[in-house]
Amino acid sequence: MTLSGLSIGVAFTGSFCTNARILTAVKEIVAANGTVKPIFSYNAQTIDCRFGKAADYMKQITEITGNEPILTIEDAEPLGPKNMIDILVIAPCTGNTLAKFCNGITDTPVLMAAKGHIRNGKPLVISLSTNDALGMNFKNIGSLLNTKNIYFVPFGQDDWVKKPNSMIAHTDLIVPTIEMALEGKQLQPVIRSPF
Ligand SMILES: Cc1cc2nc3c(=O)[nH]c(=O)nc-3n(C[C@H](O)[C@H](O)[C@H](O)COP(=O)(O)O)c2cc1C
């Protein structure tokens, strides 16, 4: 499989426990010859936590992709009007970003990129990671699953005993989901449990 010649926006939001897995997925996109344009939400840029320092993660992503990340709304804004990417992958996608995107809120670089990109009628892939997937965000997931040009990396419950509302994407399926989305198809089955 090759993503050769394609420009792929990868938008990082603040689900820090999935950072390592998303790093692997980014390496897979690069290995498939995709050109990755990284975009970070404000919280992904600034929150240091037990999963690591934001600056270290951004440095790693910059080195792997060979591209400086987009860090502001004003730098994300041209992505749509200038048709700069073929597909946008929000990975990881927090419950916060999912809810805002679903409701037309555009107050981070990631959401600005998403808004501009879908305006062009091109595919957008969501790699979910949220503790409230089966709670407050269930309606938003349902709404976006039923929205044109939006595709989900197959996801499932990761710990139904301790976190019964939590669902996360199978990040090893990010590249196959991108391939299918570029053909206008959702990779199935989209709900896959258990982990
Ligand atoms: C250590 C840590 C881990 C977090 N993990 C998640 C997560 O996996 N999923 C999620 O939806 N939010 C998670 N959050 C909360 C988000 O970071 C928070 O909702 C933030 O506002 C997200 O902003 P963004 O969507 O603009 O990146 C976590 C926060 C911290 C501090």
PDB file of C-alpha atoms in Angstrom, residues 16-149:
ATOM      1  CA  PHE A  16      -2.180  11.843  26.266  1.00  0.00           C
ATOM      2  CA  CYS A  17      -2.454   8.144  27.151  1.00  0.00           C
ATOM      3  CA  THR A  18      -2.673   7.343  23.429  1.00  0.00           C
ATOM      4  CA  ASN A  19       0.363   9.436  22.405  1.00  0.00           C
ATOM      5  CA  ALA A  20       2.677   6.443  22.051  1.00  0.00           C
ATOM      6  CA  ARG A  21       0.206   4.534  19.904  1.00  0.00           C
ATOM      7  CA  ILE A  22      -0.446   7.544  17.668  1.00  0.00           C
ATOM      8  CA  LEU A  23       3.311   8.000  17.252  1.00  0.00           C
ATOM      9  CA  THR A  24       3.450   4.464  15.855  1.00  0.00           C
ATOM     10  CA  ALA A  25       0.586   5.246  13.476  1.00  0.00           C
ATOM     11  CA  VAL A  26       2.355   8.393  12.256  1.00  0.00           C
ATOM     12  CA  LYS A  27       5.452   6.290  11.546  1.00  0.00           C
ATOM     13  CA  GLU A  28       3.258   3.904   9.538  1.00  0.00           C
ATOM     14  CA  ILE A  29       1.857   6.785   7.456  1.00  0.00           C
ATOM     15  CA  VAL A  30       5.381   8.062   6.784  1.00  0.00           C
ATOM     16  CA  ALA A  31       6.533   4.518   5.912  1.00  0.00           C
ATOM     17  CA  ALA A  32       3.690   4.383   3.376  1.00  0.00           C
ATOM     18  CA  ASN A  33       5.178   7.537   1.796  1.00  0.00           C
ATOM     19  CA  GLY A  34       2.456   9.883   2.992  1.00  0.00           C
ATOM     20  CA  THR A  35       3.492  13.475   3.625  1.00  0.00           C
ATOM     21  CA  VAL A  36       2.273  14.312   7.125  1.00  0.00           C
ATOM     22  CA  LYS A  37       1.284  17.839   8.101  1.00  0.00           C
ATOM     23  CA  PRO A  38       0.977  17.864  11.913  1.00  0.00           C
ATOM     24  CA  ILE A  39      -1.519  20.114  13.712  1.00  0.00           C
ATOM     25  CA  PHE A  40      -1.764  20.397  17.516  1.00  0.00           C
ATOM     26  CA  SER A  41      -4.667  21.610  19.654  1.00  0.00           C
ATOM     27  CA  TYR A  42      -3.725  24.229  22.246  1.00  0.00           C
ATOM     28  CA  ASN A  43      -4.065  21.687  25.055  1.00  0.00           C
ATOM     29  CA  ALA A  44      -1.990  19.095  23.196  1.00  0.00           C
ATOM     30  CA  GLN A  45       0.722  21.779  22.842  1.00  0.00           C
ATOM     31  CA  THR A  46       0.790  22.841  26.474  1.00  0.00           C
ATOM     32  CA  ILE A  47      -0.255  20.101  28.918  1.00  0.00           C
ATOM     33  CA  ASP A  48       2.624  18.219  30.522  1.00  0.00           C
ATOM     34  CA  CYS A  49       1.448  15.130  32.395  1.00  0.00           C
ATOM     35  CA  ARG A  50       2.456  11.651  33.525  1.00  0.00           C
ATOM     36  CA  PHE A  51       2.480  10.519  29.899  1.00  0.00           C
ATOM     37  CA  GLY A  52       5.216  13.004  29.014  1.00  0.00           C
ATOM     38  CA  LYS A  53       5.984  16.593  28.133  1.00  0.00           C
ATOM     39  CA  ALA A  54       4.088  18.259  25.321  1.00  0.00           C
ATOM     40  CA  ALA A  55       7.240  19.823  23.856  1.00  0.00           C
ATOM     41  CA  ASP A  56       9.026  16.454  23.717  1.00  0.00           C
ATOM     42  CA  TYR A  57       6.110  14.863  21.886  1.00  0.00           C
ATOM     43  CA  MET A  58       5.880  17.712  19.384  1.00  0.00           C
ATOM     44  CA  LYS A  59       9.632  17.419  18.764  1.00  0.00           C
ATOM     45  CA  GLN A  60       9.303  13.682  18.098  1.00  0.00           C
ATOM     46  CA  ILE A  61       6.427  14.248  15.671  1.00  0.00           C
ATOM     47  CA  THR A  62       8.373  17.010  13.899  1.00  0.00           C
ATOM     48  CA  GLU A  63      11.398  14.735  13.497  1.00  0.00           C
ATOM     49  CA  ILE A  64       9.379  11.755  12.244  1.00  0.00           C
ATOM     50  CA  THR A  65       7.323  13.763   9.755  1.00  0.00           C
ATOM     51  CA  GLY A  66      10.003  16.257   8.732  1.00  0.00           C
ATOM     52  CA  ASN A  67       7.404  19.005   9.000  1.00  0.00           C
ATOM     53  CA  GLU A  68       6.899  21.766  11.549  1.00  0.00           C
ATOM     54  CA  PRO A  69       3.503  21.499  13.230  1.00  0.00           C
ATOM     55  CA  ILE A  70       0.705  24.023  12.843  1.00  0.00           C
ATOM     56  CA  LEU A  71       0.111  25.552  16.274  1.00  0.00           C
ATOM     57  CA  THR A  72      -2.298  28.449  15.764  1.00  0.00           C
ATOM     58  CA  ILE A  73      -5.745  29.058  14.331  1.00  0.00           C
ATOM     59  CA  GLU A  74      -4.328  31.567  11.871  1.00  0.00           C
ATOM     60  CA  ASP A  75      -1.822  29.036  10.530  1.00  0.00           C
ATOM     61  CA  ALA A  76      -4.509  26.319  10.318  1.00  0.00           C
ATOM     62  CA  GLU A  77      -6.970  28.545   8.485  1.00  0.00           C
ATOM     63  CA  PRO A  78      -5.348  28.316   4.988  1.00  0.00           C
ATOM     64  CA  LEU A  79      -5.509  24.495   4.945  1.00  0.00           C
ATOM     65  CA  GLY A  80      -9.053  24.604   3.595  1.00  0.00           C
ATOM     66  CA  PRO A  81      -9.051  27.612   1.256  1.00  0.00           C
ATOM     67  CA  LYS A  82      -5.672  26.653  -0.216  1.00  0.00           C
ATOM     68  CA  ASN A  83      -6.660  22.971  -0.509  1.00  0.00           C
ATOM     69  CA  MET A  84      -3.439  21.944   1.205  1.00  0.00           C
ATOM     70  CA  ILE A  85      -4.296  18.407   2.380  1.00  0.00           C
ATOM     71  CA  ASP A  86      -5.966  15.374   0.797  1.00  0.00           C
ATOM     72  CA  ILE A  87      -7.290  13.932   4.037  1.00  0.00           C
ATOM     73  CA  LEU A  88      -7.352  14.986   7.686  1.00  0.00           C
ATOM     74  CA  VAL A  89      -6.980  12.518  10.560  1.00  0.00           C
ATOM     75  CA  ILE A  90      -7.797  13.689  14.090  1.00  0.00           C
ATOM     76  CA  ALA A  91      -5.687  11.286  16.142  1.00  0.00           C
ATOM     77  CA  PRO A  92      -6.209  11.066  18.999  1.00  0.00           C
ATOM     78  CA  CYS A  93      -9.593  12.780  19.076  1.00  0.00           C
ATOM     79  CA  THR A  94     -10.725  13.769  22.583  1.00  0.00           C
ATOM     80  CA  GLY A  95     -14.342  13.891  23.664  1.00  0.00           C
ATOM     81  CA  ASN A  96     -13.879  17.644  23.908  1.00  0.00           C
ATOM     82  CA  THR A  97     -12.787  18.077  20.280  1.00  0.00           C
ATOM     83  CA  LEU A  98     -15.413  15.604  19.045  1.00  0.00           C
ATOM     84  CA  ALA A  99     -18.228  17.487  20.813  1.00  0.00           C
ATOM     85  CA  LYS A 100     -17.023  20.865  19.553  1.00  0.00           C
ATOM     86  CA  PHE A 101     -16.544  19.674  15.988  1.00  0.00           C
ATOM     87  CA  CYS A 102     -20.009  18.134  15.958  1.00  0.00           C
ATOM     88  CA  ASN A 103     -21.462  21.440  17.104  1.00  0.00           C
ATOM     89  CA  GLY A 104     -19.597  23.754  14.765  1.00  0.00           C
ATOM     90  CA  ILE A 105     -17.196  25.198  17.331  1.00  0.00           C
ATOM     91  CA  THR A 106     -13.854  26.327  15.891  1.00  0.00           C
ATOM     92  CA  ASP A 107     -11.648  27.550  18.723  1.00  0.00           C
ATOM     93  CA  THR A 108      -8.465  25.469  18.332  1.00  0.00           C
ATOM     94  CA  PRO A 109      -6.020  24.901  15.442  1.00  0.00           C
ATOM     95  CA  VAL A 110      -7.373  21.341  15.087  1.00  0.00           C
ATOM     96  CA  LEU A 111     -10.987  22.485  14.838  1.00  0.00           C
ATOM     97  CA  MET A 112     -10.026  25.279  12.413  1.00  0.00           C
ATOM     98  CA  ALA A 113      -8.240  22.726  10.226  1.00  0.00           C
ATOM     99  CA  ALA A 114     -11.256  20.386  10.373  1.00  0.00           C
ATOM    100  CA  LYS A 115     -13.748  23.088   9.495  1.00  0.00           C
ATOM    101  CA  GLY A 116     -11.716  24.356   6.542  1.00  0.00           C
ATOM    102  CA  HIS A 117     -10.953  20.864   5.297  1.00  0.00           C
ATOM    103  CA  ILE A 118     -14.486  19.436   5.239  1.00  0.00           C
ATOM    104  CA  ARG A 119     -15.627  22.505   3.368  1.00  0.00           C
ATOM    105  CA  ASN A 120     -13.656  21.096   0.420  1.00  0.00           C
ATOM    106  CA  GLY A 121     -15.683  17.875   0.431  1.00  0.00           C
ATOM    107  CA  LYS A 122     -12.651  15.783   1.311  1.00  0.00           C
ATOM    108  CA  PRO A 123     -12.483  12.933   3.852  1.00  0.00           C
ATOM    109  CA  LEU A 124     -11.898  13.422   7.563  1.00  0.00           C
ATOM    110  CA  VAL A 125     -10.973  10.481   9.797  1.00  0.00           C
ATOM    111  CA  ILE A 126     -11.582  10.400  13.561  1.00  0.00           C
ATOM    112  CA  SER A 127      -9.454   8.216  15.837  1.00  0.00           C
ATOM    113  CA  LEU A 128     -11.512   8.380  19.005  1.00  0.00           C
ATOM    114  CA  SER A 129     -10.207   8.252  22.564  1.00  0.00           C
ATOM    115  CA  THR A 130     -12.679   9.300  25.230  1.00  0.00           C
ATOM    116  CA  ASN A 131     -14.040   8.147  28.567  1.00  0.00           C
ATOM    117  CA  ASP A 132     -17.469   9.499  27.715  1.00  0.00           C
ATOM    118  CA  ALA A 133     -18.031   7.807  24.355  1.00  0.00           C
ATOM    119  CA  LEU A 134     -21.019   5.927  25.735  1.00  0.00           C
ATOM    120  CA  GLY A 135     -22.053   8.910  27.892  1.00  0.00           C
ATOM    121  CA  MET A 136     -22.411  12.561  26.911  1.00  0.00           C
ATOM    122  CA  ASN A 137     -20.606  12.047  23.603  1.00  0.00           C
ATOM    123  CA  PHE A 138     -22.647   9.102  22.351  1.00  0.00           C
ATOM    124  CA  LYS A 139     -25.032  11.422  20.518  1.00  0.00           C
ATOM    125  CA  ASN A 140     -22.109  13.222  18.870  1.00  0.00           C
ATOM    126  CA  ILE A 141     -20.533   9.965  17.709  1.00  0.00           C
ATOM    127  CA  GLY A 142     -23.879   8.920  16.237  1.00  0.00           C
ATOM    128  CA  SER A 143     -24.268  12.242  14.509  1.00  0.00           C
ATOM    129  CA  LEU A 144     -20.775  12.172  12.979  1.00  0.00           C
ATOM    130  CA  LEU A 145     -21.079   8.512  11.945  1.00  0.00           C
ATOM    131  CA  ASN A 146     -24.038   9.676   9.895  1.00  0.00           C
ATOM    132  CA  THR A 147     -22.232  12.665   8.334  1.00  0.00           C
ATOM    133  CA  LYS A 148     -20.896  12.717   4.784  1.00  0.00           C
ATOM    134  CA  ASN A 149     -17.101  12.520   4.395  1.00  0.00           C
TER     135      ASN A 149
END
